[in-house]
XYZ file of C-alpha atoms in Angstrom:
705
model
C -0.064 0.224 0.050
C 3.277 2.279 0.878
C 4.403 1.690 -3.370
C 1.175 3.219 -4.156
C 0.172 5.364 -2.082
C 4.032 7.438 -3.147
C 2.978 6.497 -7.183
C 0.354 8.761 -6.210
C 2.022 11.410 -4.565
C 4.425 11.683 -7.781
C 2.053 10.986 -10.377
C -0.902 11.671 -9.020
C -4.464 10.515 -8.404
C -5.233 7.923 -11.756
C -9.097 8.689 -12.721
C -11.506 6.553 -11.720
C -13.788 3.962 -14.723
C -16.725 5.012 -16.466
C -18.721 3.957 -13.711
C -17.640 5.496 -10.708
C -15.954 8.488 -12.456
C -19.951 9.864 -12.749
C -20.954 9.320 -9.461
C -17.811 10.854 -8.254
C -15.203 13.164 -10.482
C -18.373 16.518 -10.428
C -17.037 19.150 -12.366
C -15.347 18.336 -15.717
C -12.125 20.661 -15.861
C -11.451 21.381 -11.992
C -12.422 24.945 -9.773
C -12.874 26.481 -13.736
C -15.426 29.051 -12.718
C -15.527 28.976 -8.922
C -12.724 31.661 -8.954
C -13.026 35.606 -7.544
C -11.117 38.472 -6.313
C -9.278 38.873 -3.075
C -11.662 41.474 -2.909
C -14.542 43.792 -3.875
C -12.747 47.491 -3.484
C -11.436 45.646 -7.121
C -14.629 45.424 -8.516
C -15.721 49.132 -7.632
C -14.115 51.911 -8.669
C -16.484 54.116 -6.893
C -15.550 52.140 -3.216
C -13.482 55.475 -1.686
C -16.883 57.368 -1.670
C -19.004 55.400 -0.131
C -20.212 55.245 4.004
C -18.851 53.600 6.757
C -21.729 51.355 6.715
C -22.050 49.974 2.813
C -18.382 49.532 3.070
C -19.271 46.971 5.987
C -22.099 45.312 4.079
C -19.768 45.345 1.080
C -17.642 43.042 3.161
C -20.557 41.157 4.787
C -21.533 40.149 1.072
C -18.104 38.991 0.669
C -17.484 37.020 2.818
C -20.408 35.074 2.038
C -19.009 34.464 -1.634
C -15.601 33.738 -0.933
C -16.412 31.643 2.530
C -18.775 29.553 -0.596
C -16.049 29.023 -2.186
C -13.945 28.358 -0.152
C -16.339 25.224 1.308
C -16.296 23.482 -1.999
C -13.280 23.047 -2.046
C -13.368 21.800 0.992
C -16.161 19.147 -0.047
C -14.202 18.134 -3.086
C -11.326 17.334 -0.876
C -13.508 14.428 -0.012
C -14.755 13.507 -3.104
C -11.162 13.754 -4.863
C -8.902 12.841 -2.473
C -10.500 10.516 0.093
C -13.124 9.275 -2.016
C -10.837 8.624 -4.561
C -7.691 6.989 -3.531
C -9.882 4.271 -1.646
C -11.408 3.294 -4.548
C -8.166 2.971 -6.479
C -6.934 1.018 -3.049
C -9.598 -1.713 -3.738
C -8.961 -1.979 -7.387
C -6.170 -4.215 -6.152
C -7.499 -5.466 -3.145
C -6.377 -2.849 -0.804
C -8.942 -1.422 2.169
C -11.432 -3.829 0.577
C -13.663 -3.974 3.903
C -13.744 0.151 4.260
C -17.318 1.237 2.634
C -16.429 4.373 0.379
C -20.474 4.822 1.031
C -21.167 4.780 4.479
C -17.920 7.204 4.999
C -18.425 9.774 2.041
C -22.216 8.579 -0.213
C -23.938 11.698 0.345
C -21.110 14.345 -0.912
C -21.093 14.217 -3.801
C -25.503 15.588 -3.987
C -24.230 18.326 -1.509
C -21.589 19.577 -4.070
C -24.163 19.452 -6.913
C -26.507 21.557 -5.038
C -22.986 23.859 -3.628
C -22.522 24.360 -7.596
C -25.599 24.658 -8.153
C -26.466 27.277 -5.653
C -22.939 29.505 -6.813
C -23.865 29.643 -10.727
C -27.423 30.073 -10.510
C -27.570 33.070 -7.360
C -24.188 33.621 -6.608
C -22.091 33.614 -9.150
C -24.829 36.383 -12.206
C -25.162 38.689 -8.277
C -20.743 39.000 -8.680
C -20.881 38.978 -12.570
C -23.668 41.537 -12.604
C -20.902 43.435 -9.824
C -17.994 42.600 -12.548
C -20.169 44.096 -15.277
C -21.056 47.087 -14.155
C -18.664 48.037 -11.024
C -21.453 48.809 -8.907
C -21.720 47.385 -5.506
C -22.651 44.494 -4.671
C -27.200 44.024 -4.161
C -28.485 41.845 -1.652
C -32.135 42.328 -3.724
C -29.938 39.670 -6.071
C -30.364 36.925 -3.480
C -33.519 37.060 -3.173
C -34.691 34.744 -5.432
C -32.250 32.146 -4.546
C -33.067 32.261 -0.922
C -36.066 31.854 -1.008
C -35.877 28.400 -2.263
C -33.236 27.312 -0.007
C -35.050 24.485 1.318
C -35.432 22.415 -2.452
C -31.475 23.776 -3.434
C -30.299 22.034 -0.682
C -32.688 19.002 0.787
C -29.882 16.099 0.576
C -28.869 17.716 3.799
C -31.013 16.332 5.939
C -29.637 13.092 4.633
C -26.629 13.721 5.804
C -27.258 15.110 8.924
C -29.374 12.432 10.570
C -25.606 10.236 9.187
C -23.457 12.124 9.999
C -22.522 10.081 13.847
C -23.000 7.311 12.472
C -20.320 8.365 9.094
C -17.910 10.001 11.960
C -17.996 7.348 14.681
C -17.615 4.787 11.357
C -15.085 6.594 11.088
C -12.883 6.402 14.422
C -13.515 2.800 14.303
C -12.020 2.132 11.448
C -9.104 4.076 12.324
C -9.177 2.497 15.414
C -9.338 -1.335 14.061
C -7.503 -1.110 10.769
C -3.471 -0.363 10.279
C -4.144 -0.097 6.773
C -6.994 2.800 6.952
C -5.621 4.990 9.094
C -2.333 4.684 7.130
C -3.975 5.931 4.076
C -5.503 8.749 6.652
C -2.853 10.442 7.706
C -1.144 10.480 3.796
C -3.681 12.240 2.556
C -3.802 14.550 5.661
C -0.413 15.168 5.212
C -1.086 15.353 1.021
C -0.650 19.429 -0.056
C -4.492 18.975 -1.502
C -5.843 18.568 1.668
C -4.727 21.545 2.936
C -4.042 19.659 6.435
C -7.441 19.492 6.664
C -8.192 16.131 9.539
C -10.969 13.475 7.930
C -12.650 14.309 11.256
C -12.996 17.734 10.546
C -13.833 17.712 6.861
C -17.064 15.631 7.713
C -18.182 17.428 9.774
C -18.107 20.815 7.112
C -21.429 19.786 5.322
C -22.553 20.364 9.279
C -21.320 23.698 10.416
C -21.703 25.774 6.584
C -25.251 24.712 6.865
C -25.714 26.594 10.176
C -23.545 29.440 9.177
C -26.233 30.942 6.541
C -28.451 32.113 8.560
C -25.208 34.125 10.753
C -23.766 35.750 7.365
C -27.176 37.229 6.260
C -27.615 39.165 9.645
C -24.391 40.600 9.376
C -25.477 41.340 5.798
C -28.713 42.993 7.068
C -26.957 44.181 10.677
C -25.515 46.743 8.119
C -28.036 47.765 4.988
C -29.955 51.094 5.425
C -32.716 50.757 3.005
C -36.645 49.107 3.575
C -36.955 47.266 0.442
C -33.531 45.475 1.431
C -33.751 44.955 4.999
C -37.571 43.427 4.415
C -36.250 41.040 1.582
C -33.301 39.483 3.647
C -35.594 39.155 6.489
C -37.306 36.239 3.769
C -34.165 35.297 3.516
C -33.450 34.488 6.551
C -36.491 33.368 7.932
C -36.350 30.871 4.632
C -32.993 29.486 6.043
C -34.236 29.156 9.025
C -36.755 27.272 7.861
C -35.134 24.894 6.335
C -32.953 24.466 9.016
C -36.173 23.446 11.984
C -36.991 20.806 9.488
C -33.215 19.329 9.446
C -33.669 19.840 13.344
C -36.905 17.742 13.841
C -35.563 14.963 11.379
C -32.935 14.794 13.453
C -34.543 14.602 16.830
C -36.514 12.469 15.310
C -34.490 9.388 14.020
C -32.152 10.063 17.949
C -35.451 9.860 20.052
C -36.388 6.480 17.760
C -33.276 5.044 17.918
C -32.982 6.118 21.554
C -36.585 3.925 21.601
C -35.324 1.149 18.876
C -32.496 0.207 21.712
C -35.098 0.677 24.695
C -37.103 -1.654 22.831
C -34.670 -4.215 22.631
C -34.318 -4.582 26.479
C -37.610 -5.708 26.352
C -38.122 -9.602 26.336
C -41.354 -11.586 26.129
C -44.913 -10.468 27.159
C -46.453 -12.442 30.080
C -48.936 -11.032 32.185
C -51.353 -14.035 32.280
C -50.177 -17.392 33.402
C -52.162 -19.851 31.014
C -54.142 -23.101 32.724
C -53.592 -25.611 29.573
C -51.744 -25.863 26.472
C -54.572 -25.158 24.807
C -55.390 -21.825 26.591
C -52.028 -21.024 25.535
C -52.311 -21.317 22.326
C -55.156 -19.083 22.124
C -53.162 -16.657 23.931
C -50.265 -16.685 22.079
C -51.208 -13.975 18.778
C -51.949 -11.246 21.544
C -48.942 -11.535 23.816
C -46.781 -9.111 21.403
C -46.305 -5.662 22.636
C -45.155 -3.007 19.917
C -43.536 0.190 21.252
C -42.760 0.918 17.953
C -46.432 1.806 17.097
C -47.272 5.400 16.731
C -49.275 6.769 20.183
C -52.278 6.949 20.129
C -54.341 10.145 19.477
C -50.674 12.384 18.676
C -48.731 12.860 15.495
C -46.774 10.335 13.728
C -44.196 12.610 13.590
C -44.323 12.734 17.705
C -42.038 9.707 18.828
C -42.670 7.419 22.186
C -39.037 8.428 24.399
C -37.563 5.861 27.141
C -37.840 8.839 30.219
C -36.905 7.370 33.503
C -35.937 4.040 33.662
C -34.826 1.768 37.134
C -35.557 -1.095 39.788
C -38.422 -0.695 42.690
C -39.792 -3.548 45.508
C -43.686 -2.875 43.953
C -47.203 -4.286 46.273
C -50.212 -4.966 44.902
C -53.114 -6.129 46.994
C -52.171 -8.795 50.327
C -49.568 -10.192 48.394
C -45.568 -9.257 49.710
C -43.586 -6.964 47.565
C -41.242 -7.670 44.285
C -38.647 -7.114 42.630
C -38.955 -4.816 39.192
C -37.960 -2.993 36.879
C -39.758 0.463 36.189
C -39.993 1.915 32.290
C -41.490 5.379 31.635
C -41.958 5.837 28.307
C -44.220 8.912 26.954
C -47.309 7.688 26.707
C -46.982 4.182 29.372
C -45.757 2.799 31.977
C -44.198 -0.655 31.824
C -43.386 -3.175 34.357
C -41.210 -6.064 34.260
C -38.908 -8.256 35.832
C -35.306 -8.069 35.943
C -33.236 -9.639 34.493
C -31.120 -13.243 35.886
C -27.347 -11.909 36.626
C -26.306 -15.445 35.628
C -28.123 -14.826 32.042
C -27.622 -11.896 31.531
C -29.064 -12.328 27.905
C -32.382 -12.952 29.038
C -34.093 -10.015 28.164
C -36.221 -8.133 30.839
C -40.133 -9.755 30.461
C -43.275 -7.778 30.296
C -45.080 -9.085 33.755
C -47.415 -6.919 34.157
C -50.319 -4.644 30.971
C -49.267 -1.415 30.416
C -50.229 1.080 32.344
C -51.294 3.875 30.290
C -50.406 7.045 31.103
C -53.328 8.672 30.169
C -54.868 6.710 32.654
C -52.941 6.941 35.313
C -52.685 8.528 39.040
C -50.503 9.265 41.256
C -50.329 9.515 45.257
C -47.700 9.252 47.173
C -47.570 7.559 50.594
C -46.998 8.299 54.326
C -43.466 5.950 53.710
C -41.472 8.987 52.269
C -40.322 6.684 49.853
C -43.179 4.885 48.441
C -46.305 5.880 46.299
C -49.493 4.221 45.359
C -50.251 3.674 41.458
C -54.049 3.671 40.685
C -54.985 2.897 36.505
C -58.671 4.073 35.880
C -60.894 1.650 33.147
C -62.557 3.747 30.310
C -65.331 4.108 32.623
C -62.800 6.622 34.835
C -63.296 3.457 37.691
C -60.344 1.688 39.444
C -58.569 -1.308 37.111
C -55.444 -1.642 38.908
C -53.570 -0.487 42.129
C -49.468 -0.683 42.972
C -48.065 0.200 45.413
C -43.892 1.734 44.357
C -41.457 1.551 47.363
C -38.248 3.521 45.986
C -35.015 2.742 47.075
C -34.510 6.923 48.543
C -37.073 9.606 49.064
C -35.328 11.168 46.405
C -36.114 8.863 44.382
C -39.547 8.776 44.531
C -39.642 12.419 43.708
C -38.063 11.745 40.493
C -41.122 8.850 39.050
C -43.632 10.865 40.608
C -42.197 14.969 38.909
C -41.258 12.830 35.729
C -44.403 11.270 35.648
C -46.147 13.917 36.464
C -43.794 16.204 33.180
C -44.853 13.270 30.579
C -48.673 13.630 31.771
C -48.791 17.370 31.115
C -46.524 16.254 27.329
C -48.998 13.884 26.472
C -52.189 15.926 27.185
C -50.733 18.516 24.996
C -49.357 16.797 22.270
C -52.720 15.665 21.353
C -55.077 18.122 22.220
C -52.205 19.906 19.388
C -53.081 16.763 17.476
C -56.885 16.772 17.802
C -57.452 20.737 16.691
C -54.835 20.025 13.546
C -57.652 17.184 12.434
C -59.823 19.536 13.483
C -58.608 22.374 10.402
C -57.925 19.885 8.036
C -61.920 18.379 8.557
C -63.321 22.505 8.255
C -60.908 22.904 5.628
C -61.810 19.980 3.282
C -65.837 20.728 4.153
C -65.235 24.336 2.843
C -63.736 22.362 -0.378
C -66.357 21.050 -0.879
C -68.532 23.906 -0.642
C -67.002 25.748 -2.484
C -67.383 23.068 -4.860
C -70.544 22.515 -5.123
C -71.594 26.474 -5.413
C -68.742 26.660 -8.091
C -72.056 28.722 -10.743
C -72.288 26.470 -13.865
C -70.830 26.498 -17.246
C -73.155 29.392 -19.455
C -76.348 27.136 -21.002
C -76.348 27.573 -24.650
C -79.610 28.889 -26.413
C -81.656 26.456 -27.528
C -80.140 23.942 -25.188
C -83.479 22.233 -24.451
C -81.702 19.684 -21.907
C -79.365 22.264 -19.869
C -82.865 24.651 -20.091
C -84.467 21.018 -18.501
C -81.972 21.207 -16.025
C -81.332 24.250 -15.121
C -85.317 25.017 -14.799
C -84.962 21.554 -11.964
C -82.441 23.013 -10.086
C -84.122 26.144 -9.528
C -87.664 25.254 -9.813
C -90.309 26.888 -7.322
C -92.759 25.591 -4.415
C -95.906 26.742 -4.958
C -98.575 24.458 -2.851
C -101.373 22.472 -4.639
C -104.692 20.288 -3.980
C -103.985 17.025 -4.590
C -107.722 15.908 -4.434
C -108.368 11.922 -5.002
C -109.957 8.740 -3.993
C -109.278 5.231 -3.328
C -109.941 2.236 -5.764
C -110.671 -1.277 -7.032
C -108.215 -3.113 -8.061
C -109.900 -3.231 -11.351
C -110.486 0.234 -11.831
C -108.821 2.223 -15.251
C -106.012 4.643 -14.113
C -103.371 5.080 -16.522
C -104.749 7.994 -18.368
C -103.326 11.599 -18.883
C -104.198 13.537 -15.441
C -105.282 17.758 -17.022
C -106.038 19.067 -13.411
C -104.835 22.704 -12.660
C -101.928 23.438 -10.120
C -103.891 25.304 -8.023
C -107.517 23.608 -7.494
C -108.648 20.911 -9.326
C -109.885 22.361 -12.134
C -109.574 21.287 -15.647
C -107.502 22.422 -17.987
C -107.826 21.499 -21.934
C -105.640 19.100 -22.998
C -102.918 21.022 -24.434
C -100.038 18.925 -24.637
C -99.014 16.827 -27.733
C -99.342 13.353 -27.261
C -96.746 11.111 -26.709
C -95.129 14.494 -24.208
C -96.618 13.633 -20.324
C -97.978 16.705 -18.780
C -96.211 19.122 -16.255
C -98.592 17.365 -13.272
C -98.123 13.936 -14.732
C -94.559 14.319 -13.825
C -94.803 16.179 -10.999
C -97.531 14.281 -9.388
C -94.357 10.471 -8.796
C -92.414 12.691 -7.505
C -94.679 14.047 -4.623
C -95.522 11.047 -4.383
C -92.101 9.376 -2.644
C -92.331 12.516 0.095
C -95.282 11.356 0.977
C -96.566 7.657 0.216
C -99.782 8.293 3.048
C -101.129 10.465 0.006
C -104.841 7.844 -1.306
C -107.233 9.053 -4.279
C -109.551 9.449 -1.068
C -107.160 12.869 0.470
C -107.998 16.187 0.617
C -104.784 17.814 1.305
C -102.334 20.511 1.292
C -99.327 19.155 0.077
C -95.155 21.002 -1.211
C -95.279 20.138 -5.123
C -92.564 21.780 -7.383
C -93.750 22.873 -10.190
C -91.307 25.147 -12.630
C -91.863 28.894 -13.117
C -93.604 27.929 -16.757
C -96.087 25.425 -18.065
C -94.542 23.033 -20.910
C -96.305 24.276 -23.222
C -97.125 28.737 -22.920
C -99.691 28.527 -25.754
C -101.630 26.423 -23.657
C -105.412 27.949 -21.318
C -105.184 27.501 -18.250
C -107.214 27.968 -14.697
C -106.019 28.846 -12.167
C -108.350 30.092 -9.313
C -111.207 28.929 -7.677
C -113.921 28.006 -8.741
C -117.104 30.461 -8.649
C -120.280 28.949 -6.921
C -123.413 30.817 -8.170
C -124.519 33.762 -5.718
C -127.729 34.561 -6.588
C -128.899 30.952 -6.267
C -127.676 30.449 -2.950
C -130.692 30.164 -0.040
C -131.070 29.039 3.437
C -132.122 25.414 3.948
C -132.005 24.486 0.706
C -129.160 21.858 -1.017
C -126.632 21.417 -4.284
C -128.911 22.056 -6.725
C -130.060 18.382 -8.776
C -130.281 18.100 -12.650
C -130.019 15.660 -15.429
C -126.201 14.261 -15.847
C -123.724 16.711 -18.296
C -123.354 14.442 -21.555
C -119.946 13.678 -20.541
C -120.898 11.788 -17.002
C -120.872 8.680 -19.113
C -120.201 8.035 -22.068
C -116.670 10.212 -21.943
C -113.906 9.429 -19.741
C -112.050 12.828 -20.758
C -113.913 16.045 -19.178
C -114.635 18.769 -20.541
C -113.024 22.189 -21.101
C -113.816 24.121 -19.031
C -115.549 22.536 -16.307
C -115.586 22.026 -12.648
C -114.451 19.047 -11.228
C -115.244 20.551 -7.396
C -118.510 21.398 -8.712
C -119.514 18.682 -10.654
C -118.421 16.005 -8.054
C -120.285 17.830 -5.031
C -123.413 17.842 -7.747
C -123.552 14.453 -8.094
C -122.547 13.519 -4.676
C -125.554 14.891 -3.687
C -127.631 13.168 -6.201
C -126.118 9.602 -5.099
C -127.179 10.968 -1.639
C -124.692 11.105 1.194
C -121.905 9.496 -0.026
C -119.801 6.864 1.710
C -117.958 8.203 4.604
C -113.751 6.628 4.469
C -112.638 5.357 8.917
C -109.491 6.579 7.564
C -109.601 10.859 6.745
C -110.918 13.069 9.096
C -110.373 17.121 9.006
C -107.801 18.843 11.524
C -110.745 18.581 14.080
C -110.817 14.749 14.084
C -114.037 14.389 12.667
C -115.030 12.927 8.783
C -115.958 16.236 6.833
C -118.725 14.086 5.717
C -120.528 13.170 9.089
C -122.836 15.061 11.283
C -124.468 14.661 13.963
C -128.371 15.727 15.414
C -126.785 18.956 17.065
C -124.681 19.992 14.287
C -127.628 18.958 12.099
C -130.189 21.878 14.427
C -127.847 24.323 13.164
C -128.453 26.976 10.280
C -126.532 26.514 7.734
C -125.376 27.853 4.560
C -126.678 25.144 1.708
C -126.998 25.708 -1.937
C -130.453 25.243 -2.997
C -132.071 23.832 -5.749
C -132.327 25.591 -8.885
C -135.924 25.423 -9.992
C -136.472 24.057 -13.689
C -135.598 20.364 -11.830
C -139.455 19.328 -10.309
C -138.705 17.876 -6.905
C -139.831 14.013 -6.488
C -143.383 13.377 -5.916
C -144.984 10.498 -3.664
C -145.403 7.133 -4.813
C -148.233 5.946 -4.446
C -148.571 2.460 -4.787
C -146.434 0.271 -2.697
C -145.105 -2.219 -5.747
C -144.981 0.829 -7.884
C -142.637 2.250 -4.860
C -140.483 -0.587 -4.681
C -139.490 -0.364 -8.410
C -138.227 2.687 -8.802
C -136.472 2.088 -5.296
C -134.970 -0.721 -6.821
C -134.001 1.228 -9.519
C -133.096 4.381 -8.077
C -129.972 1.321 -6.111
C -129.224 0.404 -9.227
C -128.660 3.410 -10.784
C -126.934 5.006 -7.669
C -124.106 2.399 -7.391
C -123.585 2.403 -11.289
C -122.646 5.676 -10.721
C -120.537 4.923 -8.100
C -118.230 3.435 -10.322
C -118.879 6.395 -12.314
C -117.138 8.848 -10.143
C -114.709 5.964 -8.761
C -113.722 5.532 -13.011
C -112.968 8.969 -13.150
C -111.290 10.398 -10.661
C -108.943 6.924 -10.834
C -108.016 8.449 -14.336
C -106.971 11.793 -12.627
C -104.669 9.047 -10.393
C -100.663 10.295 -9.232
C -98.952 7.945 -11.406
C -96.550 6.062 -9.876
C -99.026 5.209 -6.511
C -99.033 1.826 -5.258
C -102.150 0.039 -5.332
C -104.672 -0.927 -3.636
C -104.843 -3.497 -1.058
C -107.617 -6.123 -3.761
C -110.484 -5.368 -1.338
C -114.281 -6.023 -3.284
C -116.626 -2.773 -4.034
C -118.634 -1.688 -0.709
C -122.292 -2.977 -0.920
C -124.567 -0.267 1.239
C -127.215 -1.529 3.884
C -130.710 0.101 3.578
C -130.674 1.950 6.289
C -127.880 3.670 4.294
C -129.316 3.669 1.427
C -132.791 5.522 2.813
C -130.302 7.965 4.964
C -128.553 9.329 1.478
C -132.482 10.347 0.080
C -132.425 12.837 2.923
C -131.552 16.527 2.469
C -127.156 17.060 4.041
C -125.117 19.761 3.674
C -121.469 19.012 2.975
C -119.002 21.307 4.648
C -115.270 21.569 3.648
C -112.653 21.256 6.369
C -110.121 23.727 3.696
C -112.419 26.766 2.584
C -112.649 27.176 -0.686
C -111.112 30.955 -1.805
C -109.679 32.232 -4.231
C -105.616 32.073 -4.715
C -102.794 32.409 -7.964
C -100.971 29.422 -8.249
């Protein structure tokens, strides 16, 4: 090896093979482009006329530039001298046991990051001063330092590994004489500048932490408000990245200590199985994983070992037991100490983990003892242990550490809860903003877009739905042409094949309230488009008007011959009135049968009247003069035949009314249960012959739909 090193000193370091040259040889042509003058005064001719503070500012900026070049050259010592020398020696089977990757694996990425920083940020600043002769301007550095964290991301990995790297280098020098001789040759080489291996390995950590100090020195000598604001933002960006590195390093150290503590713990034996079968069932649940994240805490916080030590524990009336306690950030473990004769045997956990958030510690009268109370999820006693420490100072230390750990754990959980709540609110806010985002403009003439827009901004208006229960064989597939206001008829103006407006809306009303039947008179909220489907269609949107001159006291509904459309036509006449015609025909057939399930707002059927109500005076509709009153029948046989004909005619009319109302049934309504038509008794027929007053629960009034 001495011959090889002497050859390197005489003829220089041989070049690496092509596969290794691309990784370790950074910057072909040496340090071209990394040169700088001895002083900034050589670049600024008018430096003599500058103030004292401006000169100090230029000195601070010049220090930032010169130290950057010096640092890059020191990094290249590790790659061009140390790493290249080791790789060349390993090509002849020397020092093959030394890992070049472990010692200098991340250094090439650092060199590339700093060369890019010089070429894109620091170098242009220097070139601008060279070309113009003006002082160095800190504003030119602003954009480059704002991207500091993206440019120097390799420092995170290097700082995480620097301790292990330095420990590995010391161990190799102590145990490997050949490596020690190689390091001494490198340190004496003229290119190394007498730099020690340990000093070179710690240089990146020192350099990354020096940037805020250099920028503060520039800020201290800067007077302009704009320049000061720019420098302050640059310092904040650099310090934010340093905080990120420190956080990563701290988490790495905590993780290493946790791994070391977990390796000291043995089996989890909190219960003694009664049989092999029980032991086999318990085995999958006897694993304690301390590497798992803490419950209710952000994963970036690692469980830490806060305190450990031997104590004596007494549980119940049993004797004292020598145990070894481990206090972690969120749990207290009770383990059995190792045997001195068998050091390979690890401490086993003999009690279930005691979670700190459910732990209560109370000092006892004995100055070296305290009580540990573990609560269940219902805040009741689960376990109680009497801890006897070796001294009173140990008891104080255990109580203080436990209390501090509980306070810190509570703060971490509150912080995580607040953060999760903030993220959840932000998510809901984003969803609300996306749902309320205005839709794209709708082109004119697009029917689909128009229908979607109309459905989205539909108007909710009340509608009176008149229905009646029908038998299963009653036809119900005809198109409904009722007006949306009070059930008045509208001429069927929509073309065939296109359903009417109400026939499209009624299934939606039925889904909203499936209790709607064809014998219900109720006010429902039905969404209605602002404009009808056919603007040319004429519609009645007012209550039916009854002639006032035909009203008289004690009269009844007008009776007359049935209209020509009630028997032969399935549709409805233009301009007809369903309510008036239905009431008139109900009076012709007498009192309609009562529905036992539908009552008015007072809880009584609107079609039934008590004796007291019949005695009161109610305004009724008079009979028209042209309708003759029924004459009494003199012959008994003729009376019987007349009654039978009236019964048959009345049943036919009831069936016709059911068919007509069934044609106006809401589309999509569930079919009623199969039932036979209701037959009337003679007593009911007799009551139907008399005159009755029909009182509506909802007063009829004019309104505009």
